[in-house]
XYZ file of C-alpha atoms in Angstrom:
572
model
C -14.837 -15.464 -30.873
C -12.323 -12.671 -29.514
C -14.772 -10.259 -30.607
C -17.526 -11.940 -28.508
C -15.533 -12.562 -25.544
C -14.543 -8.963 -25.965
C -18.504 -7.921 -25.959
C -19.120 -9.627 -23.135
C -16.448 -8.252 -20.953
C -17.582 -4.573 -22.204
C -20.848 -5.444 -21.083
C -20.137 -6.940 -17.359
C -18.307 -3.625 -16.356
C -21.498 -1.600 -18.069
C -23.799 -3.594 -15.780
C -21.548 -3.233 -12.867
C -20.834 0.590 -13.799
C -25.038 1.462 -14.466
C -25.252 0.305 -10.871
C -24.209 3.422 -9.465
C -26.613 5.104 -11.559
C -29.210 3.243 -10.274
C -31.063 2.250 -6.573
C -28.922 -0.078 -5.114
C -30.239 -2.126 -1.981
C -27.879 -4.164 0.235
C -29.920 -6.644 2.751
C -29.700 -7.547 5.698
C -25.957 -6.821 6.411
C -23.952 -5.966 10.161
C -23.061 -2.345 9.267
C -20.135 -1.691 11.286
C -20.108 1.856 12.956
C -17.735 4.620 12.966
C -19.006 6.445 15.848
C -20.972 6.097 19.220
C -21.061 3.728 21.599
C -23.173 0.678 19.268
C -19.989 -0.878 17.393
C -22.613 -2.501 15.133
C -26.303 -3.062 13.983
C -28.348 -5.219 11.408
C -29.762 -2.911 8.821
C -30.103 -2.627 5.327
C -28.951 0.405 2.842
C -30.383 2.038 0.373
C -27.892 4.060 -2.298
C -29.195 5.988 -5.233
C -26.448 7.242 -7.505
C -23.492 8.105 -5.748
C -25.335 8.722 -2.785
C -26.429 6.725 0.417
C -30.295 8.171 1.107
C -31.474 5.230 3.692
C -30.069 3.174 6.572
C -32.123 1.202 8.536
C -33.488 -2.396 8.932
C -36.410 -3.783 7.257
C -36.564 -1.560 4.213
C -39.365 -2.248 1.465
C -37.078 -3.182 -1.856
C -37.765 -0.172 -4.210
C -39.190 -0.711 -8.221
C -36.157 -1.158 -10.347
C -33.580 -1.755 -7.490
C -30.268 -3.802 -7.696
C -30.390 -6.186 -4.946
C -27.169 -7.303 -2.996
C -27.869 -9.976 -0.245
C -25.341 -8.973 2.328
C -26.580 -11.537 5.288
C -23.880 -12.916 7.472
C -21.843 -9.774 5.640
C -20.123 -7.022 7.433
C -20.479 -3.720 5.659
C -17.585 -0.625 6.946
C -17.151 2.595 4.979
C -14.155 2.708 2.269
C -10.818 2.750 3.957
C -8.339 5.712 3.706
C -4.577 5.137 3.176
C -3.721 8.660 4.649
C 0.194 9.005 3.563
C 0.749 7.480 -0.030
C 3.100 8.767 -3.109
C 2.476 8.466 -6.674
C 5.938 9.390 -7.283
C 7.344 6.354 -5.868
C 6.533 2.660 -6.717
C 7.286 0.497 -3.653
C 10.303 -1.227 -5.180
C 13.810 -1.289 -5.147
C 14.936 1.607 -7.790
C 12.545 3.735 -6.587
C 14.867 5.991 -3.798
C 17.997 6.358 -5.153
C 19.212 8.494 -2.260
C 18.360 6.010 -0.111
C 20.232 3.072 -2.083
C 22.048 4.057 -5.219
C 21.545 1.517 -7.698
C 20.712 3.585 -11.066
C 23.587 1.673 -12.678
C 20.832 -1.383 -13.295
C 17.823 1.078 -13.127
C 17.724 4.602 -14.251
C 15.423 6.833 -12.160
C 14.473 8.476 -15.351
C 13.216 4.665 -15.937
C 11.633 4.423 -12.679
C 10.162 7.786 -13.331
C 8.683 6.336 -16.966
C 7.476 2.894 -15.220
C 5.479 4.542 -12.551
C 3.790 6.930 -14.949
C 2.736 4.174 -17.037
C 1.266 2.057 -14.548
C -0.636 4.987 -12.554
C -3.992 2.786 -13.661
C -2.690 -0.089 -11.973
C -1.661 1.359 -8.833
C -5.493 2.932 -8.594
C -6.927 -0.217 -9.465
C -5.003 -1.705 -6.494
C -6.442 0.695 -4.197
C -10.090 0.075 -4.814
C -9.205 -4.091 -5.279
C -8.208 -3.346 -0.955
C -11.259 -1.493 0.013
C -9.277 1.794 -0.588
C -11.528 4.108 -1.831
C -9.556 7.607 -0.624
C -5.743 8.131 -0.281
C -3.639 10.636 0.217
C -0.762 11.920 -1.697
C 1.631 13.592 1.009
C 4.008 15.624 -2.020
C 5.898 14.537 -4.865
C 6.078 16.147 -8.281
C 4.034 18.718 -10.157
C 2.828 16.195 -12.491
C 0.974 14.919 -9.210
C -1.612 17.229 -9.983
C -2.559 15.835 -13.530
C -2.410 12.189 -11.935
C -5.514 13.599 -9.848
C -7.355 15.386 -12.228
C -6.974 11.633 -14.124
C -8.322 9.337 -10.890
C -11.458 11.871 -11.101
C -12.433 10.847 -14.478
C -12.266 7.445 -13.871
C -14.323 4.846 -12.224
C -12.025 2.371 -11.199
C -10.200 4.741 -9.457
C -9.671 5.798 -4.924
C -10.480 9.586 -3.885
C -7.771 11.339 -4.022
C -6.298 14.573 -2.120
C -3.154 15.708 -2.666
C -0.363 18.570 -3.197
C 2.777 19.041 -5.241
C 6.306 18.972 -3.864
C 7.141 19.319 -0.626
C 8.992 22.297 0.850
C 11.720 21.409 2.328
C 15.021 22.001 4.561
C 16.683 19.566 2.959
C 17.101 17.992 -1.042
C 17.922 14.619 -1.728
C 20.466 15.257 -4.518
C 19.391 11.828 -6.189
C 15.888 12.804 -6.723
C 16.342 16.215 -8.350
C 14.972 16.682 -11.767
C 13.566 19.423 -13.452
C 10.464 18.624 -11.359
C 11.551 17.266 -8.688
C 9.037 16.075 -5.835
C 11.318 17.570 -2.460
C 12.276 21.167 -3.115
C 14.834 23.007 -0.442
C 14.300 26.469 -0.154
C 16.619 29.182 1.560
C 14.394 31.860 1.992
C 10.821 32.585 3.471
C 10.179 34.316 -0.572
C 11.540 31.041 -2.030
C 9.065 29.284 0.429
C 6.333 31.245 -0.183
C 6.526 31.441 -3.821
C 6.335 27.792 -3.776
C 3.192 27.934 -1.629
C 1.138 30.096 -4.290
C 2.476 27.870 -6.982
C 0.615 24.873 -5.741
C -2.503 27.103 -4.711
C -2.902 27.714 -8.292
C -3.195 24.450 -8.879
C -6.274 23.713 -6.124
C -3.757 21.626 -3.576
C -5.746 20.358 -1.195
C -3.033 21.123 1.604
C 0.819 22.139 1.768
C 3.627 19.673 2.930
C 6.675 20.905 4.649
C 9.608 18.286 5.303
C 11.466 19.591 7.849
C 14.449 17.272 8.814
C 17.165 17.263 11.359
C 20.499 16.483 10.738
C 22.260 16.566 6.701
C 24.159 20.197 7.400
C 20.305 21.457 8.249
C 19.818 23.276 11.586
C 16.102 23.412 12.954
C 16.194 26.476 14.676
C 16.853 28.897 11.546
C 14.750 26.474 9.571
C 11.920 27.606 12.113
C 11.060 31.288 10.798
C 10.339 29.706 7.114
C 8.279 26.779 8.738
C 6.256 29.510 10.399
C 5.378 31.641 6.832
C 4.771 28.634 5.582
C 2.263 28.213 8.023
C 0.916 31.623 8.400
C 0.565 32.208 4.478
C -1.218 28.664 4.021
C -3.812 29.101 6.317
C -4.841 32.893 5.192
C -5.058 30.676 1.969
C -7.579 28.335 3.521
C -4.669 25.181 3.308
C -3.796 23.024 5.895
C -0.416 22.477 6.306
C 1.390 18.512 7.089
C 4.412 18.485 8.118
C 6.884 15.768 8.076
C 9.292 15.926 11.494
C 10.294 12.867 13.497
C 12.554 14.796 16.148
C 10.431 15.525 19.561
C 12.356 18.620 20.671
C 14.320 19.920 17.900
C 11.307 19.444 14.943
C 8.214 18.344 16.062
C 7.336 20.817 18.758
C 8.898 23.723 16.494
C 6.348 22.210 13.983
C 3.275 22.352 16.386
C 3.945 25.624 18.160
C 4.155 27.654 14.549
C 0.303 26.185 13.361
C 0.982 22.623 12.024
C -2.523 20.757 11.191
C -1.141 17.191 10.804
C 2.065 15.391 11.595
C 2.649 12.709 8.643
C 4.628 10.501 10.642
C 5.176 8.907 14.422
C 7.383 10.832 16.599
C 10.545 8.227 16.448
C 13.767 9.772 18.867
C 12.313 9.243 22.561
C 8.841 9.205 24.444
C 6.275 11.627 23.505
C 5.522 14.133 27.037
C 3.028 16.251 28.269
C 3.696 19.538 26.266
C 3.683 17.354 22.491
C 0.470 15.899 24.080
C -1.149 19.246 25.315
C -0.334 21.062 22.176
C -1.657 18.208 19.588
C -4.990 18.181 21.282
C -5.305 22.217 21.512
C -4.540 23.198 18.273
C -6.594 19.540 16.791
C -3.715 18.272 15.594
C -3.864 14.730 13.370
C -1.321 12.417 13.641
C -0.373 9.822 11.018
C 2.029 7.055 12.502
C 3.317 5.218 9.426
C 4.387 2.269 11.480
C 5.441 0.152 8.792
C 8.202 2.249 6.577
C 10.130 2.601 9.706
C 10.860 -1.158 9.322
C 10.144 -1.491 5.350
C 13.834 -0.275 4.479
C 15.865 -2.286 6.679
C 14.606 -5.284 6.208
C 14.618 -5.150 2.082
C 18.517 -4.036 2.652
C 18.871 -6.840 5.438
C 16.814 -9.414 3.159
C 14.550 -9.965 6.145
C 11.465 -8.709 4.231
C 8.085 -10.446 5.312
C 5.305 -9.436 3.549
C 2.145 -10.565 4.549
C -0.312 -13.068 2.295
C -2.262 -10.185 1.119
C 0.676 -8.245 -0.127
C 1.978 -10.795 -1.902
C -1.465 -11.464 -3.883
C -2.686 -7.644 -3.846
C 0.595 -5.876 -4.908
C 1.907 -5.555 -8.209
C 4.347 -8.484 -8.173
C 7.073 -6.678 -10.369
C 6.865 -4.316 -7.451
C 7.234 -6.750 -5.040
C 9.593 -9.146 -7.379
C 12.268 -5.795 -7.079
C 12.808 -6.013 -3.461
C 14.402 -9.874 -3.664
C 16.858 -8.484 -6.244
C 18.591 -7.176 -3.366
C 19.792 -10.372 -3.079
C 21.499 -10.300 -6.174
C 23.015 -6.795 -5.848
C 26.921 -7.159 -5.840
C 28.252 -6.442 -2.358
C 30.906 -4.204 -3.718
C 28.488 -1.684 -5.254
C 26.727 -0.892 -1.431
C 27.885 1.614 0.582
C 29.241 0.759 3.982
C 25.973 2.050 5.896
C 23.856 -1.027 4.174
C 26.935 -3.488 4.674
C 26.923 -2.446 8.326
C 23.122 -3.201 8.122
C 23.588 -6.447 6.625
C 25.929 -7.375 8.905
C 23.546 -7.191 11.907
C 21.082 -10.348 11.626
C 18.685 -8.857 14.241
C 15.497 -9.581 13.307
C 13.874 -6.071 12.304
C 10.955 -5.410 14.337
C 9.158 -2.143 15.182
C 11.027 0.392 17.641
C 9.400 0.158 21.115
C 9.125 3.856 21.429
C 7.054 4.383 18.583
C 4.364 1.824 19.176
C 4.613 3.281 22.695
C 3.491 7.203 21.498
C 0.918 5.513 19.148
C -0.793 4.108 22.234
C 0.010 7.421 24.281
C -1.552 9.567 21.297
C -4.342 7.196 21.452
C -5.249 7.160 24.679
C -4.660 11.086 24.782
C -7.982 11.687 22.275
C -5.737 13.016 19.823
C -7.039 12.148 16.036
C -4.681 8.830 15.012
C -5.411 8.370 11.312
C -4.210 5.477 9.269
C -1.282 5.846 6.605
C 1.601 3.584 5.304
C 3.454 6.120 3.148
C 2.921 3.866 0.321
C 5.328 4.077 -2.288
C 8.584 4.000 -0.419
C 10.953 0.889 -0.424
C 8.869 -2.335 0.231
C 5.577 -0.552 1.353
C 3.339 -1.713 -1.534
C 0.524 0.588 -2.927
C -2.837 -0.870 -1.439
C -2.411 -3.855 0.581
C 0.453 -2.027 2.638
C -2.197 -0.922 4.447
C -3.046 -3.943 6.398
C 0.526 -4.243 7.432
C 0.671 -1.186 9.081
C -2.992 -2.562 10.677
C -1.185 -5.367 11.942
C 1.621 -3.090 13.499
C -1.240 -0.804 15.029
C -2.762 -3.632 16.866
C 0.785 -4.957 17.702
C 0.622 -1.328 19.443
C -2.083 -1.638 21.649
C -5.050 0.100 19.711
C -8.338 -2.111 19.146
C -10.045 -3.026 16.427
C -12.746 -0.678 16.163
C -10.175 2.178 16.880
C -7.803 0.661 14.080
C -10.712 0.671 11.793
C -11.788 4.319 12.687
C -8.611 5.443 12.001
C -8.845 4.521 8.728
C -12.737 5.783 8.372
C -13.851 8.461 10.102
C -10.882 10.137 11.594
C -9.087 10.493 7.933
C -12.236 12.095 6.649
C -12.016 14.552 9.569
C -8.241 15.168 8.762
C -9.432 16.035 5.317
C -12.388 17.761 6.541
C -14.927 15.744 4.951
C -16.783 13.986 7.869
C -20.138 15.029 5.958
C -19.589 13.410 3.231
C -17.177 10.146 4.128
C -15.648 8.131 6.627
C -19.398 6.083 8.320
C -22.398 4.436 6.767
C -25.037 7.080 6.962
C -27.779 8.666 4.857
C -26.405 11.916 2.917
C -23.136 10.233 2.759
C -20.960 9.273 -0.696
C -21.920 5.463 -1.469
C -17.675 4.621 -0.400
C -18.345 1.249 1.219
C -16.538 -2.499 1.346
C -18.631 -5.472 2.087
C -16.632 -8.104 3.771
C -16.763 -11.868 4.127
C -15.964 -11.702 8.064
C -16.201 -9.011 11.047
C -13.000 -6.943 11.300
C -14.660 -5.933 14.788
C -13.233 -9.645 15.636
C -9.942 -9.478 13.844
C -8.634 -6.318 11.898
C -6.887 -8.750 9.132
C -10.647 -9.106 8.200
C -10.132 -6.313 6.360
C -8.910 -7.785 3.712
C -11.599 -10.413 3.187
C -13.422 -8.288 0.415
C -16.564 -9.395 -0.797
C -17.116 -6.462 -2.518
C -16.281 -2.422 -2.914
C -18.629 0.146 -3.875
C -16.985 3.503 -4.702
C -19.058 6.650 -5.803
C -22.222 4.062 -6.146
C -20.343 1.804 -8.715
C -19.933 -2.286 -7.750
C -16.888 -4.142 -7.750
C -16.078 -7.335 -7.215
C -12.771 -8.504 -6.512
C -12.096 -10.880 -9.147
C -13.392 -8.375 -11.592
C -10.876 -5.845 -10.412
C -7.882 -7.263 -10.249
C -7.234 -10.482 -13.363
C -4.099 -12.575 -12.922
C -2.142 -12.683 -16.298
C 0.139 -16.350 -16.353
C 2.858 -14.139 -15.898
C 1.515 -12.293 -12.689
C 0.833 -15.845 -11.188
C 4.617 -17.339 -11.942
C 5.982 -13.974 -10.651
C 3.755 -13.995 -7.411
C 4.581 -17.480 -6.339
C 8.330 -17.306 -7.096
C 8.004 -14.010 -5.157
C 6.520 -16.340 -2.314
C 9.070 -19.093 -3.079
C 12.170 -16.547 -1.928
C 9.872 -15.285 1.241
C 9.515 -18.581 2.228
C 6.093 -17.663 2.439
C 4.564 -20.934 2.539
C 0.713 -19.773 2.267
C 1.173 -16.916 -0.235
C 3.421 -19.880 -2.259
C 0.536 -22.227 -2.479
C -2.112 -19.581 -2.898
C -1.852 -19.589 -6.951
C -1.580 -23.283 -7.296
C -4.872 -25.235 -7.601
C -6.026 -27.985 -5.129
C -4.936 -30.705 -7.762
C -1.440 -29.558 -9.071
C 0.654 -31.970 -10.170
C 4.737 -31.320 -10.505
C 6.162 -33.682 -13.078
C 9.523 -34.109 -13.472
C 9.629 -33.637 -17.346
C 8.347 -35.199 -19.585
C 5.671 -37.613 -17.145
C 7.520 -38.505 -14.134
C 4.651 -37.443 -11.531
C 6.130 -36.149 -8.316
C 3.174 -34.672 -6.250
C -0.095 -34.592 -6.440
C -2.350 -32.338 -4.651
C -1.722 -28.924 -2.800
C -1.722 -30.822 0.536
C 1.221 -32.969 -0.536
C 2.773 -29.918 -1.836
C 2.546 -28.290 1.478
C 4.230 -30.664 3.331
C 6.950 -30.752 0.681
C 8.071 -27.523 0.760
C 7.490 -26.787 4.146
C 10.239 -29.211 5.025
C 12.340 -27.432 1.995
C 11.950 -24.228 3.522
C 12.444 -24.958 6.974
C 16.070 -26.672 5.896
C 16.916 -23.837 2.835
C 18.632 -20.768 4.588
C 19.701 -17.852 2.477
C 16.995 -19.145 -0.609
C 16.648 -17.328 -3.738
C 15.699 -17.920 -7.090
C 16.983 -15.557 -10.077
C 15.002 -15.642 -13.222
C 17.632 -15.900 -16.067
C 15.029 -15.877 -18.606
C 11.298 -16.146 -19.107
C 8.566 -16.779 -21.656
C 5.211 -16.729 -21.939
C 2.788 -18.237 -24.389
C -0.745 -18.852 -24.505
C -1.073 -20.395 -20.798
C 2.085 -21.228 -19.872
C 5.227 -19.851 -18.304
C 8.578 -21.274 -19.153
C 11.328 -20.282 -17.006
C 15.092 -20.788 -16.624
C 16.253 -20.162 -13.070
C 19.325 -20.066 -10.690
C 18.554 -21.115 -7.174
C 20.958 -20.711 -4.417
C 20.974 -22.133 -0.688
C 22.786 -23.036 2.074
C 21.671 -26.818 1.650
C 25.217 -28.728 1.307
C 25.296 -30.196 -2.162
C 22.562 -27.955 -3.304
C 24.079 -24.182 -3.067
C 23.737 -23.505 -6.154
C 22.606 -24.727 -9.658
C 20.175 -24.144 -12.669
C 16.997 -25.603 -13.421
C 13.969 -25.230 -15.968
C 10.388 -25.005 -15.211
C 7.223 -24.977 -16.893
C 4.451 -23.789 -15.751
C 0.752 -24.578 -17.139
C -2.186 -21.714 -15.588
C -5.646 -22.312 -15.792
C -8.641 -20.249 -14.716
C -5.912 -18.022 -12.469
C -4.382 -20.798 -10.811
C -1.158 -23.378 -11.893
C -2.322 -26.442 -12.347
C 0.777 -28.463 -13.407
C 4.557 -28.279 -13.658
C 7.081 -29.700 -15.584
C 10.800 -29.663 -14.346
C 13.749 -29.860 -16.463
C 16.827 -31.340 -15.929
């Protein structure tokens, strides 16, 4: 029976996977445009191989064609996440310089963890509609996790380089590849340059910070060989600088191609404004990581729905252990934090040069810097579309920043970033128009990447385990619609062994909604965990601020079928 089961999986993903070997016709979808003044048409599209040959309405069904029926679809090109890093997982362990806790987790650990779930983390990419990102430095070993995404099929675009060159090295990161490299000399700088050429990077990162015993102004002659050597080599060159006056501008006057994140210290003028748009300079605001930190230290994180379903719930499971890191072992910078309950919200100035870039014709491209404390890899990305709109941009522009505009930062407008013939078959069908609402997005009917179909709930399979970790995940968000999300219409909560409780998800709704609204300062530890067959049992430690209730132990069974909970059992 295995054997069979086993067969027929095999042979779904061969179907799917001959697709993009053979004509594929989608009919009678809303293509969504990139470009012009038409924000959208009714046409149909014709792909052979990897390759998009006609767009246009009314087209005769060829001899041995796939058919997809894309009416009442909307049909954009594959999105870009423009600032990502394989190096990093999203979670708590993963910055140690940032928050030191490698007496629970290693960062050689962290290091192992990531490597071994590099599949997963592409697989999450494509499961969003991500069919490019961009990997803005880390290690050497970056280079090999390329070379890997190109052999497989289930698997974004990806354009990256090796460490970035730096005036300044986190002293908890260094290894004997480490991903941030200081250098003290233009030759140091250089050497490093030619070191990634060999290995075809597709650009050179700088990180050139302010502050930390570094002075900007005698970093500035190795920015500028930087510069100067990487474009005689044909590379672009990003550059990470925050600091208007005493990085930024440095940055842009010596050659920078793209900024990598929003200008963050005060108002962007007319000279940062005048010299983006004459030397074509791209700018990637990474909205979201300027908010991700603080409010997993401040245990203020709110994830949205889609992050909590699309992100590797480990990942995501990390960030509430904050709440069960020992005050004592924190430095006083993240007490201090801590002991400010001001709601984290974006800084005013930054959504503020977003729209100013914006409305300036500069080219705004879409990146999250994925990887970094609490921004997840893949569905990160429609958090920092949220925090784009909350800036003022529009749909369309939001979307185009993500499309067209990366490809152009990459320099591969002819061959990505619109749905036109001669184009790479990158597309993502969706259920509902993101021209109406940018969230819509995430409502994925399907992705084609390089020709090949995918559909969602062949991407991305929800073990028992992923589903228990996703909705306790939920359960200490207070995240009442991710919560319910993995539990069928008809659950029913026992207490155990028969003692029905609820009945129904609507019942359930109203249950804990009243819970959460009266539980401050929730959490619930796992103490221990197994899993068998198709169901979860777990022993956990719940703590509130509900008098009587502050804290105590329960068990819980849970019982998954066909990828949702269906019943629980809980044991006093």
């Amino acid at each position: 029976m295995k054997k069979a089961v086993l067969l027929s999986f095999i042979s779904f993903w061969s179907i799917l996977n001959l697709y993009g070997q053979q004509r594929v016709m989608i009919k009678d979808g809303t293509i969504i445009t990139t470009s012009g003044k038409v924000n959208s048409f009714q046409a149909d599209i014709l792909i052979e191989g990897n390759k998009i040959v006609s767009v246009q309405p009314n087209m005769k069904i060829p001899d041995n064609s796939t058919v997809i029926d894309a009416s009442g679809k909307y049909i954009i090109p594959g999105l870009t996440d423009a600032h990502i890093h394989f190096f990093q997982s999203g979670g708590l362990y993963t910055r140690p310089d940032a928050i030191d806790l490698r007496y629970k987790r290693s960062y050689e650990d962290e290091m192992k963890w990531i490597k071994a779930n590099v599949d997963d983390l592409l697989m999450r990419y494509i499961r969003c509609g991500i069919t490019t990102v961009v990997d803005l430095g880390g290690h050497m070993w970056n280079f090999d996790v390329r070379s890997h995404a190109a052999e497989k099929t289930l698997a974004p675009r990806v354009f990256l380089c090796g460490p970035l060159i730096a005036s300044y090295q986190p002293a908890a990161l260094t290894t004997d590849d480490p991903p941030i490299i200081k250098v003290n000399s233009v030759e140091e700088a250089l050497g490093l340059v030619h070191q990634q050429v060999e290995k075809n990077t597709d650009f050179i990162k700088i990180w050139y910070v302010a502050g930390r015993g570094v002075n900007p102004e005698e970093f500035e002659p190795i920015v500028k060989a930087i510069i100067n050597e990487s474009h005689k080599l044909g590379k672009k060159v990003y550059v990470h600088a925050y600091e208007l006056d005493e990085t930024v501008k440095r940055a842009l006057k010596a050659g920078a191609d793209v900024l990598v994140h929003s200008v963050r210290d005060k108002k962007v003028d007319e000279e940062f404004l005048r010299l983006m748009k004459k030397n074509k300079v791209s700018y990637i605001p990474t909205l979201w990581v300027f908010n991700s930190y603080q409010s997993v230290f401040k245990k203020q994180l709110d994830l949205l729905p889609e992050e909590h379903l699309l992100g590797n719930p480990e990942i995501t499971g990390s960030l509430f252990e904050m709440y069960e890191t020992e005050p004592d072992r924190l430095p006083e910078r993240i007490l201090k934090m801590q002991a400010d309950t001001t709601k984290e919200k974006p800084s005013p100035v930054i959504l503020e040069n977003l729209k100013a870039v914006q409305q300036a014709g500069i080219n705004v491209v879409a990146g999250t810097d994925a990887g970094n404390i609490g921004v997840l890899h893949g569905p990160s990305l429609f958090h920092e579309f949220m925090l784009m709109k909350q800036a003022g941009l529009t749909n369309r522009e939001i979307l185009i920043s993500a499309t067209l505009n990366a490809a152009r930062m990459l320099g591969q407008e002819k061959l990505l970033g619109s749905v036109e013939a001669s184009k790479l078959a990158d597309l993502v069908v969706l259920n509902a128009n993101p021209l109406d609402n940018i969230m819509n997005t995430s409502k994925i009917h399907l992705v084609i990447k390089d020709g090949h179909i995918f559909y969602p709930d062949s991407i991305l399979r929800y073990s028992p385990e992923d589903l228990a970790r996703i909705q306790l995940n939920a359960y200490n968000e207070k995240d009442l619609d991710a919560f319910l999300s993995v539990y069928s219409d008809s659950i029913e909560i026992y207490n155990f062994p028969d003692e029905l409780r609820i009945k129904g998800k609507e019942e359930m709704r109203k249950l804990y909604a009243d819970f959460f609204s009266r539980a401050g300062n929730l959490h619930c530890q796992i103490l221990d965990r197994i899993s068998y067959k198709q169901y979860i049992f777990d022993k956990e430690l719940i703590n509130t601020d509900i008098p009587g209730r502050e804290r105590f132990e329960g068990q819980a069974i849970y019982e998954i079928k066909e990828g949702k909970i269906v019943k629980v059992w809980f044991v006093k």
